[in-house]
Short mmCIF file of C-alpha atoms and ligand atoms in Angstrom, two decimals:
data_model
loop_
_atom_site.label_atom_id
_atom_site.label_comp_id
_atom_site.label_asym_id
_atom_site.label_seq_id
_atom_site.Cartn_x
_atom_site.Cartn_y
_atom_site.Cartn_z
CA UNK W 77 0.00 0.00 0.00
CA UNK W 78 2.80 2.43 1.27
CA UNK W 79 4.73 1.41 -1.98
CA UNK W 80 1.77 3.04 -4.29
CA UNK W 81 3.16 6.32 -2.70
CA UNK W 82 5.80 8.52 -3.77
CA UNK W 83 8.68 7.06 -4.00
CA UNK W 84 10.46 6.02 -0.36
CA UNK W 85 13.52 7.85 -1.19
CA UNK W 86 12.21 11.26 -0.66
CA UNK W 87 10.86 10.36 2.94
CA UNK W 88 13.09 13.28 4.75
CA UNK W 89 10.84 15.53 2.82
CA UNK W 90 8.16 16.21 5.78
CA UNK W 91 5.20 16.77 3.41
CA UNK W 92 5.96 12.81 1.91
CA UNK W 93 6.68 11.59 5.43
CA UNK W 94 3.12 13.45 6.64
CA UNK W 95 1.25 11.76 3.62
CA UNK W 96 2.77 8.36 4.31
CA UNK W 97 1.83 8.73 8.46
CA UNK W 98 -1.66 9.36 7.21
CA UNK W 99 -2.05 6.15 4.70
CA UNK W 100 -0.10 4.08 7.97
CA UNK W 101 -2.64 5.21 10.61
CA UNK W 102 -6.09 4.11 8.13
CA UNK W 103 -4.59 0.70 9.39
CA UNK W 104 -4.27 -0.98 13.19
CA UNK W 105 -0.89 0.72 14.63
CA UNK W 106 0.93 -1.36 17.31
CA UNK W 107 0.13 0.09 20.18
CA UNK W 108 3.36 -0.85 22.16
CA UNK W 109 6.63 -1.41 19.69
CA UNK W 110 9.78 -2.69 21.41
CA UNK W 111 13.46 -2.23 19.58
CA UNK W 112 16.57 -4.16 20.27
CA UNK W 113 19.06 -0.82 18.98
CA UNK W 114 22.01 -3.00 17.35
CA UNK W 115 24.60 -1.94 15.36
CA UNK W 116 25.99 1.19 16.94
CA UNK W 117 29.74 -0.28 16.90
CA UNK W 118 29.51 -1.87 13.87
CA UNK W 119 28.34 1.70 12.39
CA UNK W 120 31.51 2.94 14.08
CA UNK W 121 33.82 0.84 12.83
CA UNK W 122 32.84 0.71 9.16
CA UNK W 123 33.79 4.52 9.51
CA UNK W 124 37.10 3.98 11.25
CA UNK W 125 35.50 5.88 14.06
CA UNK W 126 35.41 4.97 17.87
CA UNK W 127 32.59 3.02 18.98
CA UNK W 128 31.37 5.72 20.84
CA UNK W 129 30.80 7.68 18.36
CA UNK W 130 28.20 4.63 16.67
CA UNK W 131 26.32 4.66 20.28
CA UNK W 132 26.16 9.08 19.72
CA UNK W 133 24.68 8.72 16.46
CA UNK W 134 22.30 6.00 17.82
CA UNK W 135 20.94 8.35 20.60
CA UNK W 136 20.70 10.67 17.45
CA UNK W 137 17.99 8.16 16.38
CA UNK W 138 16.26 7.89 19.74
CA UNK W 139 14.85 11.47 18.92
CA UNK W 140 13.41 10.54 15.49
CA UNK W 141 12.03 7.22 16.32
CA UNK W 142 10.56 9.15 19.32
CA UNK W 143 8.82 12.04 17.30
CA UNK W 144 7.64 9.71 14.48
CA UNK W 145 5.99 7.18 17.13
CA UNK W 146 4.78 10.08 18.86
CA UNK W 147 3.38 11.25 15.37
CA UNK W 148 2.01 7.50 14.54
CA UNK W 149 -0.32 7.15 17.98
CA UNK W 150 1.89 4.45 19.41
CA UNK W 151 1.14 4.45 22.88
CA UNK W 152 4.72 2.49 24.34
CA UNK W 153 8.10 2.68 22.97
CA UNK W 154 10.74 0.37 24.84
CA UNK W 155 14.03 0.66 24.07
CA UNK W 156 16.38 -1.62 24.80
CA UNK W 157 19.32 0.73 25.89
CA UNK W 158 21.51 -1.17 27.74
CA UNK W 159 21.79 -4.96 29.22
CA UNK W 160 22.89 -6.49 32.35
CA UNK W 161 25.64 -7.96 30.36
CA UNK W 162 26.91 -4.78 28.77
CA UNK W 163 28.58 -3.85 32.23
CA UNK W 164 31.51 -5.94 30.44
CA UNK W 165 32.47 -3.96 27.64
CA UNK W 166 35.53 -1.82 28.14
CA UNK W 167 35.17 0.73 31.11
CA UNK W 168 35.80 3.95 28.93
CA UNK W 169 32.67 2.62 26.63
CA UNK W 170 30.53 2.15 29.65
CA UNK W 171 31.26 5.38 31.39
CA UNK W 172 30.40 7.04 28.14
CA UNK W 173 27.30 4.92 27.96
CA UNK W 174 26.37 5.60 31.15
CA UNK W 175 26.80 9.73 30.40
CA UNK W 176 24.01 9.23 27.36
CA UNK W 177 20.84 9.14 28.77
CA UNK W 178 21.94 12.80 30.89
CA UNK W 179 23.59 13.95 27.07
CA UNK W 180 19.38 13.24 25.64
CA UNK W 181 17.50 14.38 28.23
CA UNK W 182 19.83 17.44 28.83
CA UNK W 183 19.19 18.36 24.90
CA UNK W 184 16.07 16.50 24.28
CA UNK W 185 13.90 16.52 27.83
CA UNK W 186 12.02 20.14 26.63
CA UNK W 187 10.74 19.00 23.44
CA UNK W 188 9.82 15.28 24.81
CA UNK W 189 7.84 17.83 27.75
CA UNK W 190 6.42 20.06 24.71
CA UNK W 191 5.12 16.62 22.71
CA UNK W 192 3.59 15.21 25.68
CA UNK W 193 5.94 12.19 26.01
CA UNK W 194 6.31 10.61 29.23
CA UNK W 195 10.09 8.76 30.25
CA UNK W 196 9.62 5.75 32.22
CA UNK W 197 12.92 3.46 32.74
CA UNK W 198 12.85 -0.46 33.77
CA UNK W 199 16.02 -2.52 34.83
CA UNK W 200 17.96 -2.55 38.08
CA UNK W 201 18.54 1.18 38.87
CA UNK W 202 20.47 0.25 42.11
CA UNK W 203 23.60 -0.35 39.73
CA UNK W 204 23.39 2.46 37.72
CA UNK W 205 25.55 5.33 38.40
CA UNK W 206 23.72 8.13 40.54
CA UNK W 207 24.66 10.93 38.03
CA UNK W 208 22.85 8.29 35.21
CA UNK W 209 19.96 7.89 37.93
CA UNK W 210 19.31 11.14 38.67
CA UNK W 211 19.23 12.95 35.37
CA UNK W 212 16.83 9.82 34.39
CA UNK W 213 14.52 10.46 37.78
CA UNK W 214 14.34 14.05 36.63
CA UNK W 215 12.91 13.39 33.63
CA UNK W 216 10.55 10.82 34.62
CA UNK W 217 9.32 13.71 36.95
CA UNK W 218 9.22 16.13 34.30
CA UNK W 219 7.27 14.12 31.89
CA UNK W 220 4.83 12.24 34.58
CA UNK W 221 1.61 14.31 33.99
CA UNK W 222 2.24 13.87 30.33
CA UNK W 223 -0.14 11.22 28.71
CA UNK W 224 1.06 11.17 25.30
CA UNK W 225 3.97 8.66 24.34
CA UNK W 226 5.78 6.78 27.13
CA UNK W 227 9.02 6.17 26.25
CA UNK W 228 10.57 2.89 28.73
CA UNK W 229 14.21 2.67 28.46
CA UNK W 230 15.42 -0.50 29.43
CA UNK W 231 18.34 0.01 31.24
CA UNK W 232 20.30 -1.86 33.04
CA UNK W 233 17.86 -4.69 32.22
CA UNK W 234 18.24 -8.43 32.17
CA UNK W 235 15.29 -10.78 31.17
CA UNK W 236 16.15 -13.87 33.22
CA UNK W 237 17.28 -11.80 36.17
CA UNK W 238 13.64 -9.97 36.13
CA UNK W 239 12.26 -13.72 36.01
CA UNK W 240 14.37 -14.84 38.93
CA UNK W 241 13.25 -12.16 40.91
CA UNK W 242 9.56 -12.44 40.34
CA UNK W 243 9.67 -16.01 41.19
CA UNK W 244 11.59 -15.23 44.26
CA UNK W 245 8.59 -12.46 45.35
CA UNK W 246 5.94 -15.25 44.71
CA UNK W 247 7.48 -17.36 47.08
CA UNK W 248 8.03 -14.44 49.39
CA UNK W 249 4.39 -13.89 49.24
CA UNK W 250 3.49 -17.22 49.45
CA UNK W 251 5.62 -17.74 52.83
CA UNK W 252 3.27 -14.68 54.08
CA UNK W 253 0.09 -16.22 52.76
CA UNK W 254 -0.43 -13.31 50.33
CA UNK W 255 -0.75 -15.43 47.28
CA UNK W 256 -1.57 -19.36 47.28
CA UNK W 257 -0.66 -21.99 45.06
CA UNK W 258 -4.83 -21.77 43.06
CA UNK W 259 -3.93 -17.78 42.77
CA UNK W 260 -1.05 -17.95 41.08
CA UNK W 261 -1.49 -18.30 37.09
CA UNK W 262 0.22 -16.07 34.10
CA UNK W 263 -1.42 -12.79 34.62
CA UNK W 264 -0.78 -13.02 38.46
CA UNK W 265 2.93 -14.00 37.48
CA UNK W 266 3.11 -10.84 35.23
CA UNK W 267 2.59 -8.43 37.95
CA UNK W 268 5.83 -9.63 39.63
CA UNK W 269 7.61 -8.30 36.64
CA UNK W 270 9.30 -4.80 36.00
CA UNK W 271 6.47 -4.88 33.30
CA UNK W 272 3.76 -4.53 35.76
CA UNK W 273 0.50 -3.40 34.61
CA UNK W 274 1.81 -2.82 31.00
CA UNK W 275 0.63 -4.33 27.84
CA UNK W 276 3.41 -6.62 26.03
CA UNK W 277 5.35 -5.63 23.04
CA UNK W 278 2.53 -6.01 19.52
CA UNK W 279 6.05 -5.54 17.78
CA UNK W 280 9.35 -6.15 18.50
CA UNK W 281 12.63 -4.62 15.89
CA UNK W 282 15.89 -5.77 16.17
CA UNK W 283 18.83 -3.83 13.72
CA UNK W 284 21.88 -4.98 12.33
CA UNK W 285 20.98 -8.51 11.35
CA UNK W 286 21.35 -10.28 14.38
CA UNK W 287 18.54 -12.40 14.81
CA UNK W 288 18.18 -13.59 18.72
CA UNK W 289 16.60 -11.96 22.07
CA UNK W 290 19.29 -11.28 23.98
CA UNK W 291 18.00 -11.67 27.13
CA UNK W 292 15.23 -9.08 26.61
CA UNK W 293 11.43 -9.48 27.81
CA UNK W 294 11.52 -12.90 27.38
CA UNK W 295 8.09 -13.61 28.67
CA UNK W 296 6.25 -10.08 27.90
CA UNK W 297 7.80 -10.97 23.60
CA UNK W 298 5.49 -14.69 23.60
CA UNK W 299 2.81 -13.68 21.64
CA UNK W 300 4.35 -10.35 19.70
CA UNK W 301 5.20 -10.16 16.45
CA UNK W 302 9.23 -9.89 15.38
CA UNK W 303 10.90 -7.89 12.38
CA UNK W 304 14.30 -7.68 11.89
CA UNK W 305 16.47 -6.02 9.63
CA UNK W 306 19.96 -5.64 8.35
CA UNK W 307 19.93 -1.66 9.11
CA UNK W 308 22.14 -0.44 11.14
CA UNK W 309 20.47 1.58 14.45
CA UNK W 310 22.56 4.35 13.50
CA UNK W 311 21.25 4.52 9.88
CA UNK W 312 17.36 2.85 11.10
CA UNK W 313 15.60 6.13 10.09
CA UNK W 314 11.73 6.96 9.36
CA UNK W 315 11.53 4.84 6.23
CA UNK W 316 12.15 1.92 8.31
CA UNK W 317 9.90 2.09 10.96
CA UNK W 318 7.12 2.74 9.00
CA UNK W 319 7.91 -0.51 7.12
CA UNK W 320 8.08 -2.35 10.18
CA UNK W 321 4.67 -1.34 11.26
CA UNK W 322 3.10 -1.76 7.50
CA UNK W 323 4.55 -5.63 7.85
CA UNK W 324 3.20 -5.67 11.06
CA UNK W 325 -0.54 -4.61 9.56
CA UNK W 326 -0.05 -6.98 6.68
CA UNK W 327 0.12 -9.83 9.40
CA UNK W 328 -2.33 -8.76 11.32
CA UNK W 329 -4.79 -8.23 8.03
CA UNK W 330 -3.93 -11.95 7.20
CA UNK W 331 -3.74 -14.19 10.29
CA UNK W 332 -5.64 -11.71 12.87
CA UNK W 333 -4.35 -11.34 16.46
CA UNK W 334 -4.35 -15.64 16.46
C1 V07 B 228 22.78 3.70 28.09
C2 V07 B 228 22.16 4.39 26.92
C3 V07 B 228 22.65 4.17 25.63
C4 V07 B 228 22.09 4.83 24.57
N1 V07 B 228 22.56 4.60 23.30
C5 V07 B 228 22.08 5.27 22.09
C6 V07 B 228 21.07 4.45 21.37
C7 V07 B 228 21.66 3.19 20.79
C8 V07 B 228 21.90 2.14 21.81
C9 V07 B 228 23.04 2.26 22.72
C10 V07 B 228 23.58 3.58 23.03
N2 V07 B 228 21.05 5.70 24.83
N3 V07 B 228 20.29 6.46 23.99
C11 V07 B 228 19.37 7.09 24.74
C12 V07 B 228 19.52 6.74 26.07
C13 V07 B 228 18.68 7.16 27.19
C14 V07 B 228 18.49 6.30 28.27
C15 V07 B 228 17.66 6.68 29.31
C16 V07 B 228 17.04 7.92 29.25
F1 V07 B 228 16.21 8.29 30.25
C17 V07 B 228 17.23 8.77 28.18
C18 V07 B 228 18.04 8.39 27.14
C19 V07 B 228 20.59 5.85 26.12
N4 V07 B 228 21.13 5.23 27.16
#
């Protein structure tokens, strides 16, 4: 459907990229979308550059995918920013990581305020620097009357560790008779995760090629739908996620939420 329209090459022209929103939202659009952000050093390095520099230009595409989801009606973004295994890459590449979400929010928090976006985070926030921490719990302040987008960083976040730990509250609670063995069953499981009270992924992207999890939302991804794509995050731009989502309404046009 989107390939009757002008040709995809022009998309950074905002009039096409306005049209093509329109003809996207006549059809169902995922109402949470989840993205794996791969690629960043692999960017870097075909460039000769530093890695960092991939993961700067990445963040660089947080903002667009932000505004264009925004633009689209999706009502969850989670991005998967970093894992509980990244903590061992090399300690000048985490330190920078760990200065990123402070560099976004210091340049980006007043227009994600002016578009209505609310930040949410979900990982283990106990390990994360307090700098990282605090320029993150000011924004989630900022934004937390906003009702428009929430964007969940994933941070710090490790599927089978968030697993672990719910089972480990169950049993807590079951110890103090809070929750018996007939009361616990899948939805009462899923309020033990970080996920709480939040719809699951509809979509899930992953960049660069790779084609595995990772360790992320292992039980909120069983029923959503996966696209993945040789892009690069740094070069994933508005093209892209549009496609994702039009693949994602073919499916659902053709086998139905089953
Ligand atoms: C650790 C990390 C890495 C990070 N990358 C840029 C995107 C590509 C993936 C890895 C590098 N980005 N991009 C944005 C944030 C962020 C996090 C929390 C927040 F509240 C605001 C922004 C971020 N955080």
């Amino acid at each position: 459907m989107l390939d009757k329209m002008k040709p995809w090459k022009n998309t950074k022209n905002s009039s096409v990229l306005r049209d093509k929103i329109e003809v996207i939202k006549e059809q169902t659009i995922p109402a949470h979308v989840a993205i794996i952000m791969d690629g960043n050093g692999r960017w870097a390095k075909k460039r000769a550059l530093p890695r960092i520099a991939g993961h700067h230009e990445g963040m660089k595409v947080v903002r667009k995918m932000t505004k264009l989801a925004n633009q689209l009606g999706i009502k969850r973004l989670t991005l998967y920013a970093f894992s509980t295994e990244n903590w061992k890459r090399p300690k000048t590449e985490v330190d920078y990581l760990m200065k990123l979400p402070e560099e976004f929010l210091g340049t980006f928090l007043p227009e994600l305020v002016e578009e209505n976006v609310r930040v949410e985070m979900m990982g283990y926030k106990e390990s994360l620097p307090s700098h990282t921490l605090k320029a993150i719990e000011r924004a989630m302040n900022a934004t937390k009357g906003n009702d428009g987008l929430v964007l969940n960083f994933a941070l710090n976040y490790g599927s089978r560790a968030e697993i672990v730990d719910g089972v480990k509250r169950v049993l807590d609670d079951y110890k103090r008779g809070i929750i018996s063995e007939e009361m616990l069953n899948e939805d009462s499981f899923s309020t033990y995760l970080m996920t709480k009270n939040t719809p699951d992924p509809d979509l899930l992207i992953r960049t660069s090629g790779e084609i595995r999890l990772s360790n992320f939302m292992l039980w909120q991804l069983a029923y959503t739908e996966f696209w993945f794509t040789d892009v690069l995050w740094p070069d994933f731009n508005e093209d892209h996620l549009l496609e994702a989502i039009e693949v994602y309404q073919n499916r659902q046009r053709r086998f139905g939420g089953v």
